[in-house]
Short mmCIF file of C-alpha atoms in Angstrom, two decimals:
data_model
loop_
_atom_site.label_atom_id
_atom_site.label_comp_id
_atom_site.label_asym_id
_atom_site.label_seq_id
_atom_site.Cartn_x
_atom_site.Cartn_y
_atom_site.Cartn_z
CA UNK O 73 154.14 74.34 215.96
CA UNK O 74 154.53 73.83 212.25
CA UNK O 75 157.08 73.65 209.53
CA UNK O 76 157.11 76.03 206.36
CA UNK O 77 158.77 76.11 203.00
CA UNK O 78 158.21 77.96 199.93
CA UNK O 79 159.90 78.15 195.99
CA UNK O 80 159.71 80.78 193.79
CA UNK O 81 161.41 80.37 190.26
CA UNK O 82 161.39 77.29 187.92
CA UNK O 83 161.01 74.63 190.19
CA UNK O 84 159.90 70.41 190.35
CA UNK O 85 157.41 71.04 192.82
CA UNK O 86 157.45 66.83 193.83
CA UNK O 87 160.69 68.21 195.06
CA UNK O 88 159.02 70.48 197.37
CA UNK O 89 156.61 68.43 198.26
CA UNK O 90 158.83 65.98 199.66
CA UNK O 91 160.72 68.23 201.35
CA UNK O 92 157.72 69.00 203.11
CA UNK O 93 157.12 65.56 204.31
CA UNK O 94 160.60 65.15 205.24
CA UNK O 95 160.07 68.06 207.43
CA UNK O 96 156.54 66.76 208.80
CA UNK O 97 158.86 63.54 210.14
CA UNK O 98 161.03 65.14 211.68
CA UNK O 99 163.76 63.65 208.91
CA UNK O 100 165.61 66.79 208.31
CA UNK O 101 165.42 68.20 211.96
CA UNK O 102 168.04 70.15 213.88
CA UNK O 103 167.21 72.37 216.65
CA UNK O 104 166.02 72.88 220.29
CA UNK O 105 162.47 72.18 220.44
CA UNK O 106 160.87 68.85 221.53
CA UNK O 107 158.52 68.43 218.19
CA UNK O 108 159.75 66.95 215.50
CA UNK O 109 157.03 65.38 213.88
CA UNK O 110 153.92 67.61 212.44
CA UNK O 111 150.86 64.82 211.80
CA UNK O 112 148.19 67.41 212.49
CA UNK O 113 147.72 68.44 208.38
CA UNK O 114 148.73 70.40 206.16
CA UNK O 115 148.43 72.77 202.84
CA UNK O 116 149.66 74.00 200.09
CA UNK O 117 149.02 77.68 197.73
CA UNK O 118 150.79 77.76 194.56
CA UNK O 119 150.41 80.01 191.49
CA UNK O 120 149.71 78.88 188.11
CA UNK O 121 151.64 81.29 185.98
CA UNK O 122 149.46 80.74 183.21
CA UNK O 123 146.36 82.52 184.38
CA UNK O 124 148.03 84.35 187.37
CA UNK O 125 145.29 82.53 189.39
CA UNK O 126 145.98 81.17 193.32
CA UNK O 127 145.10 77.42 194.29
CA UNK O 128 144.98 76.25 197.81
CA UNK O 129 144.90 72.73 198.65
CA UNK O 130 144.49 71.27 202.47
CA UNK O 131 144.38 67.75 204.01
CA UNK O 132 143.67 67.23 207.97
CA UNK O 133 145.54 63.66 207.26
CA UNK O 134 149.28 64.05 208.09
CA UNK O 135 151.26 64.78 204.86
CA UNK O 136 153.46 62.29 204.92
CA UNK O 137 150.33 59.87 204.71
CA UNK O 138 148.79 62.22 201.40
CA UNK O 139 151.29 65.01 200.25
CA UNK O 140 152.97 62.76 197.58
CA UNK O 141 149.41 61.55 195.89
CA UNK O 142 147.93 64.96 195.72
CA UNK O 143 147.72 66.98 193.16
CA UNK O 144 150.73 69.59 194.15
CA UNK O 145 153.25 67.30 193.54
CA UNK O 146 152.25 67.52 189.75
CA UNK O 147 151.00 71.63 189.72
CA UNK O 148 152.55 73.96 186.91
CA UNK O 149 153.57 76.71 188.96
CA UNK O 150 156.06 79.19 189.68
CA UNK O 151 155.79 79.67 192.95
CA UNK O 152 155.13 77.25 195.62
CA UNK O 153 154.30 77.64 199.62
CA UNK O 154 153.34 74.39 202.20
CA UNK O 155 152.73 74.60 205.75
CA UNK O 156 152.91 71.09 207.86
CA UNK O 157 151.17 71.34 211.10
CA UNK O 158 151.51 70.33 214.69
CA UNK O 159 148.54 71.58 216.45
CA UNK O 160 149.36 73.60 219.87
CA UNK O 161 146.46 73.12 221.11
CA UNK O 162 144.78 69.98 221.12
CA UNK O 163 141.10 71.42 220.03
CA UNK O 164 142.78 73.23 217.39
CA UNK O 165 142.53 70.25 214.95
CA UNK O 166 140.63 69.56 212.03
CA UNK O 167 139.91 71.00 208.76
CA UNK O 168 139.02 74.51 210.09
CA UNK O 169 142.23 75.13 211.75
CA UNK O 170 144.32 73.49 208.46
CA UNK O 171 146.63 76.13 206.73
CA UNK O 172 146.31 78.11 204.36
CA UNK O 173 143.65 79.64 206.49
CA UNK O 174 141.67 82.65 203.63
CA UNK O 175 138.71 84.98 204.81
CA UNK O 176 135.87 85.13 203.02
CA UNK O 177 135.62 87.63 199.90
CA UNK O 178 139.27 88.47 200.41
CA UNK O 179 142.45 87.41 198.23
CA UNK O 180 145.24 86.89 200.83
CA UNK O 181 145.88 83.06 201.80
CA UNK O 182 147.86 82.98 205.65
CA UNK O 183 149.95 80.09 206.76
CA UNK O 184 151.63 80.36 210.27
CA UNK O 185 154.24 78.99 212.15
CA UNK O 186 154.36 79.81 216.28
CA UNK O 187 151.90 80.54 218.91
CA UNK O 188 150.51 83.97 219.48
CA UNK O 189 148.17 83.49 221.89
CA UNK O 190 148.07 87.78 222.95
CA UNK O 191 147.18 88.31 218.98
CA UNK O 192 143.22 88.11 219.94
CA UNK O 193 144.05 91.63 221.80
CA UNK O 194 145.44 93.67 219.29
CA UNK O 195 142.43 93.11 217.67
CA UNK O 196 140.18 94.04 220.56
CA UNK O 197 138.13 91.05 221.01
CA UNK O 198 137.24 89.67 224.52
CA UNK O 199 138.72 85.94 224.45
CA UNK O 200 141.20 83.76 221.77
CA UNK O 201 139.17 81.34 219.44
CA UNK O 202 142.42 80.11 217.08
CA UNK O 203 145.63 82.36 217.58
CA UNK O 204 146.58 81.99 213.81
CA UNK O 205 143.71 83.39 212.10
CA UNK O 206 143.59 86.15 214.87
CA UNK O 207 146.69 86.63 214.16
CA UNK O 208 146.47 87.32 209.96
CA UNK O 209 143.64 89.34 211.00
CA UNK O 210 146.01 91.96 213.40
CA UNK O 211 148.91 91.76 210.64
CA UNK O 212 146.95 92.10 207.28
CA UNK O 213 143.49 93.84 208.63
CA UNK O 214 141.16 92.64 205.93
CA UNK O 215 140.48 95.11 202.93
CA UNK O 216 144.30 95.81 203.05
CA UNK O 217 146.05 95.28 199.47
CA UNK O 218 149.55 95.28 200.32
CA UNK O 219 151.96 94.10 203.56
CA UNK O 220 153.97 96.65 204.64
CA UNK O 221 157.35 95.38 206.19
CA UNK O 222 157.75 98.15 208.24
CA UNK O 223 154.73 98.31 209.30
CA UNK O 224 154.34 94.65 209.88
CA UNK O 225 157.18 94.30 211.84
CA UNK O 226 156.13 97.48 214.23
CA UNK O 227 152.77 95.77 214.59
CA UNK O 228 154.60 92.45 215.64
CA UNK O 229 156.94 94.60 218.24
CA UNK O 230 153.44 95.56 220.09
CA UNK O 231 152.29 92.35 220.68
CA UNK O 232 151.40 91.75 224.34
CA UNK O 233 154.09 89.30 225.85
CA UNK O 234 153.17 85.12 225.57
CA UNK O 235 153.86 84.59 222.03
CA UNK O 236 156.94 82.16 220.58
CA UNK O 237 157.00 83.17 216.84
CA UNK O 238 154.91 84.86 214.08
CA UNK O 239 156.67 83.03 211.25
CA UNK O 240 154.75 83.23 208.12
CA UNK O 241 153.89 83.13 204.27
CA UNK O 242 151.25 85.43 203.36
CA UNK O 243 150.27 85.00 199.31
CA UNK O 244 148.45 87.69 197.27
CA UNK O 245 147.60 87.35 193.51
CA UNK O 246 150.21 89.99 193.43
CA UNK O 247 153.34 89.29 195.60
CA UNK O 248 153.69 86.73 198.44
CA UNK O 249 155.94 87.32 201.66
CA UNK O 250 157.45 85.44 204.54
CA UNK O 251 157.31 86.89 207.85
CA UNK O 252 160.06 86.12 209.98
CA UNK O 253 159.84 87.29 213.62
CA UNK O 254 159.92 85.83 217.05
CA UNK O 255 159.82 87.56 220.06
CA UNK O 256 163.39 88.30 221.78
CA UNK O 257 162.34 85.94 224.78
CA UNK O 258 161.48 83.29 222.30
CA UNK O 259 162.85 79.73 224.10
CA UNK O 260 163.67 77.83 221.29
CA UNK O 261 165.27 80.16 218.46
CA UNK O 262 166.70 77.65 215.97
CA UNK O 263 163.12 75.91 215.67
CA UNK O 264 161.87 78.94 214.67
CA UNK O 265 164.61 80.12 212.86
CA UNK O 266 164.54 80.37 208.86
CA UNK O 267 166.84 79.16 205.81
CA UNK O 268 166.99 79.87 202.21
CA UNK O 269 169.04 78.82 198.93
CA UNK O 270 169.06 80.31 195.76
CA UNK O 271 169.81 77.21 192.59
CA UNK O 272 170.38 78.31 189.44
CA UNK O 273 166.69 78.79 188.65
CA UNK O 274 164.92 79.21 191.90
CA UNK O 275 164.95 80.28 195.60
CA UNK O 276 163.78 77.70 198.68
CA UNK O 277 163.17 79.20 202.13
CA UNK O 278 162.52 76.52 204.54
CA UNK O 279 161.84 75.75 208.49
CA UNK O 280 165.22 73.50 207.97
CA UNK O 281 168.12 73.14 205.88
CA UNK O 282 166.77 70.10 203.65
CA UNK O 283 169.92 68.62 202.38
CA UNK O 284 167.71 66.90 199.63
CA UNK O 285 167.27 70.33 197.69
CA UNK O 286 171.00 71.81 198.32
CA UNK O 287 174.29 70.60 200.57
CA UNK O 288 173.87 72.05 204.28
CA UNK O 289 176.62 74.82 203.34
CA UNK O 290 174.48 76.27 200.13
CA UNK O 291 171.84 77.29 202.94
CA UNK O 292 171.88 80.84 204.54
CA UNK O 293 170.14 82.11 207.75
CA UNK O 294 167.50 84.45 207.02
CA UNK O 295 167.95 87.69 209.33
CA UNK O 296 165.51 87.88 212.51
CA UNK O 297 163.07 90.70 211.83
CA UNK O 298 162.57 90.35 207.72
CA UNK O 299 160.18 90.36 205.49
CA UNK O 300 161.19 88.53 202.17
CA UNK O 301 159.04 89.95 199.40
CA UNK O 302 158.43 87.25 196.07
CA UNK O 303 156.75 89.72 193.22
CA UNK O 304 154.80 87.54 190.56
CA UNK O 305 154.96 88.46 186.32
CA UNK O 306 151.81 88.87 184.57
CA UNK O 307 150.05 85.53 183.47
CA UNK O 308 151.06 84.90 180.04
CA UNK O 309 148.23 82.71 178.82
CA UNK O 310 144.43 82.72 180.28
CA UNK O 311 143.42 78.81 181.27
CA UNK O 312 140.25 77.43 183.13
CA UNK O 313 140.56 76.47 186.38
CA UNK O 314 140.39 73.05 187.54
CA UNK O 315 137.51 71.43 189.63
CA UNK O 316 137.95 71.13 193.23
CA UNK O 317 139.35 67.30 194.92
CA UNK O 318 136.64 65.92 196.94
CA UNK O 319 137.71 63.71 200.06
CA UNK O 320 139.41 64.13 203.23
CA UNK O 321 141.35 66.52 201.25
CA UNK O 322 140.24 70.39 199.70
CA UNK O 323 141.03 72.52 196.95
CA UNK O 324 140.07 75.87 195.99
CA UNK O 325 141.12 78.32 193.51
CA UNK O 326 141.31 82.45 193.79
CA UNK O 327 142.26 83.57 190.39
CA UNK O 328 143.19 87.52 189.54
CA UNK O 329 145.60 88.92 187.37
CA UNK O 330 148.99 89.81 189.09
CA UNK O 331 150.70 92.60 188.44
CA UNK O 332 154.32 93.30 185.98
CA UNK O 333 156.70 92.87 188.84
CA UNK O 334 160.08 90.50 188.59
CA UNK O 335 159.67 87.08 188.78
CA UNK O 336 162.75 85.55 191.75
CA UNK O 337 162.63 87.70 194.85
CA UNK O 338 162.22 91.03 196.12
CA UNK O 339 163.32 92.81 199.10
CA UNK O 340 165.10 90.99 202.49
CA UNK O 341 165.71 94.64 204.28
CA UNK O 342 165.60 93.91 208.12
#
C-alpha cells in the first residue's frame, strides 16, 4: 500500500516533498491499517510550466533516505504529484514496479495506491504479473487521450471482487486526475481515504491530513467515488529539457504542449 499527494497552483515543492517523506514514516498517520511506513520507493511527475513538458523521477531507495536531495525538491513547476510505496507483494520490488509506472510511446504517467489483484481480468489476460500497471491498462486502455469520470468509475464498479482501493493520479500533458475509489467491502476505509486544502495560491490532495502544509481543520474529505480533474495553461516560454540523473535514482522527461484550460482545479462531481 502506498501514500499519494499532489499540488497544483503556485507551490514550494520542498514543501511537498517533505510532506511526502513525512507520509513514507508514518509521521503524519491516522487511520486503521497496520502500515505506516512506505520504504519500498518512490516517484515523482511534475510539470514545468515553461515548456508544458512532463518529468518523472523514481528512486527504489525509501524516500525518506533520497526525496530531500533530489532534484524535485528544487523543480519549477506548477503542478506536482509523488507516490511513496509499500510493496504488497514482496516480489513486487525494485525499479520496475516504482511509480510513476508510463507505457512505452504513450503520454499518460500512472501512480497507484491499493491492491487490485482481479484488474488482470478485465483485461482478459490468463494470470496477474503487477496489479498496478494492469490496472492503468483496464482504466486508461492505451491510445486513449482523455479519462472519462464516468466512465472510469463504471469501469471500477465491474471489477471482479478482491481488490482494497484503486486510488490514483493519472498525469497527461493536458490535465492530470486523481482517482478516488475503493470497493464498498474495502476493510480499512480511512487508509484509503483522501484529503485536500485549497491555500491562497494552490490546492494539496493528500493520503493524510499533513498538518505541516495546513491546520487539521483547513483539510476536507474528498467524496468516495470522484474524480478530481487539474487542467494545465499553455506553456508560456519553450526551454530545453534537462539531462536525465544517473544512480540508484531515474529521470525522464515527456514534453508536449498542453492545452488553454484553467490553471487550479477542475471538476470533483461524484
Amino acid at each position: 500500500m502506498c501514500r499519494l499527494i499532489l499540488a497544483s497552483g503556485t507551490f514550494d515543492p520542498a514543501d511537498i516533498v517533505a510532506a511526502a517523506v513525512q507520509m513514507s514514516r508514518g509521521l503524519t498517520a491516522d487511520h486503521d491499517n497496520a502500515t505506516t511506513v512506505h520504504a519500498h520507493g518512490w516517484g515523482a511527475v511534475w510539470r514545468d510550466p515553461g515548456s508544458g513538458a512532463l518529468r518523472a523521477h523514481r528512486d527504489e531507495r525509501p524516500a525518506a533516505e533520497s526525496a530531500p536531495d533530489s532534484p524535485v525538491a528544487t523543480a519549477r513547476t506548477d503542478f506536482l504529484a509523488i507516490h511513496v510505496r509499500n510493496a504488497t507483494l514482496p516480489e513486487n520490488r525494485g525499479p520496475a514496479f516504482t511509480h510513476p509506472l508510463e507505457r512505452p510511446g504513450d503520454p499518460w504517467y500512472f501512480m497507484h495506491n491499493g491492491y487490485l489483484p482481479t484488474a488482470y481480468r478485465g483485461l482478459g489476460l490468463a494470470a496477474s504479473a503487477f496489479d498496478s500497471a494492469e490496472y492503468f491498462d483496464y482504466l486508461i486502455p492505451p491510445g486513449t487521450e482523455r479519462l472519462d469520470e464516468r466512465t472510469a468509475l463504471a469501469r471500477l464498479r465491474a471489477l471482479e471482487p478482491g481488490g482494497t482501493s484503486g486510488n490514483a493520479v493519472a498525469v497527461h500533458p493536458d490535465r492530470a486526475h486523481l482517482v478516488h475509489w475503493s470497493p464498498p467491502d474495502t476493510r480499512t476505509p480511512r487508509f484509503f481515504a483522501m484529503r485536500r486544502t485549497t491555500t491562497a495560491t494552490a490546492q494539496i490532495v493528500a493520503s493524510e491530513t499533513v498538518p505541516a502544509l495546513a491546520p487539521p481543520a483547513a483539510w476536507r474529505p474528498v467524496a468516495p467515488g470522484t474524480v478530481l480533474t487539474f487542467p494545465f495553461t499553455a506553456p508560456t516560454t519553450e526551454r530545453t529539457p534537462t539531462c536525465p540523473s544517473s544512480g540508484a535514482a531515474s529521470s525522464t522527461t515527456s514534453t508536449s504542449p498542453a492545452s488553454p484550460l484553467r490553471t487550479v482545479p477542475a471538476s470533483s462531481r461524484a
